Amino acid sequence: MRPERQQQIWRSEAGSRLWLSGLIAAMQYAEQPEIRREPIGTETLAQLRAHLALPASFPLSTLRH
């Protein structure tokens, strides 16, 4: 999927929930002892760093005082 399309999806409420569900599933998978013992590949680390470098965006209408 193109990055522009991904940003449009994540800006919706359903997209935010989908993203959060994916994050939770990934964290639950990564916390397993047998997974934590495995070394992380350099390609995986590079992809993670690239993803974390993206700016977080969310609709201003979701902000509440």
CSV table of C-alpha atoms in Angstrom, one decimal:
chain,number,residue,atom,x,y,z
A,1,MET,CA,0.0,0.0,0.0
A,2,ARG,CA,1.3,3.4,-0.9
A,3,PRO,CA,2.3,5.6,2.1
A,4,GLU,CA,-0.2,8.4,1.1
A,5,ARG,CA,-3.0,5.9,1.2
A,6,GLN,CA,-1.8,4.5,4.6
A,7,GLN,CA,-1.9,8.0,6.1
A,8,GLN,CA,-5.5,8.5,4.9
A,9,ILE,CA,-6.6,5.3,6.5
A,10,TRP,CA,-4.9,6.0,9.8
A,11,ARG,CA,-6.6,9.4,10.0
A,12,SER,CA,-10.1,7.8,10.4
A,13,GLU,CA,-11.4,6.6,13.7
A,14,ALA,CA,-11.7,3.0,12.4
A,15,GLY,CA,-8.1,3.3,11.0
A,16,SER,CA,-6.9,4.4,14.4
A,17,ARG,CA,-8.5,1.5,16.1
A,18,LEU,CA,-7.1,-0.9,13.5
A,19,TRP,CA,-3.6,0.6,14.0
A,20,LEU,CA,-3.9,0.3,17.8
A,21,SER,CA,-5.2,-3.3,17.6
A,22,GLY,CA,-2.2,-4.1,15.4
A,23,LEU,CA,0.2,-2.5,17.9
A,24,ILE,CA,-1.3,-4.4,20.8
A,25,ALA,CA,-1.1,-7.7,18.9
A,26,ALA,CA,2.5,-7.1,18.0
A,27,MET,CA,3.4,-6.2,21.6
A,28,GLN,CA,1.7,-9.4,22.8
A,29,TYR,CA,3.6,-11.4,20.3
A,30,ALA,CA,6.9,-9.8,21.1
A,31,GLU,CA,6.5,-10.3,24.9
A,32,GLN,CA,6.6,-14.1,24.5
A,33,PRO,CA,9.8,-15.5,26.1
A,34,GLU,CA,10.6,-17.7,23.1
A,35,ILE,CA,10.3,-14.7,20.8
A,36,ARG,CA,12.3,-12.3,23.1
A,37,ARG,CA,15.3,-14.7,23.1
A,38,GLU,CA,15.6,-14.5,19.3
A,39,PRO,CA,17.9,-11.8,17.8
A,40,ILE,CA,16.3,-9.1,15.8
A,41,GLY,CA,17.4,-8.8,12.2
A,42,THR,CA,19.0,-5.7,10.9
A,43,GLU,CA,16.3,-5.3,8.2
A,44,THR,CA,13.6,-5.5,10.9
A,45,LEU,CA,15.3,-2.8,12.9
A,46,ALA,CA,15.7,-0.6,9.9
A,47,GLN,CA,12.0,-0.9,9.1
A,48,LEU,CA,11.1,-0.2,12.7
A,49,ARG,CA,13.3,2.9,12.9
A,50,ALA,CA,11.8,4.2,9.6
A,51,HIS,CA,8.3,3.7,10.9
A,52,LEU,CA,9.0,5.4,14.2
A,53,ALA,CA,10.5,8.4,12.3
A,54,LEU,CA,7.2,9.1,10.6
A,55,PRO,CA,5.3,12.0,12.2
A,56,ALA,CA,2.2,11.1,14.2
A,57,SER,CA,-0.9,12.6,12.7
A,58,PHE,CA,-4.4,12.8,14.1
A,59,PRO,CA,-7.4,14.9,13.4
A,60,LEU,CA,-7.6,18.0,15.5
A,61,SER,CA,-11.3,17.4,16.1
A,62,THR,CA,-10.4,14.5,18.3
A,63,LEU,CA,-8.6,16.8,20.8
A,64,ARG,CA,-10.6,17.6,23.9
A,65,HIS,CA,-9.8,20.1,26.6
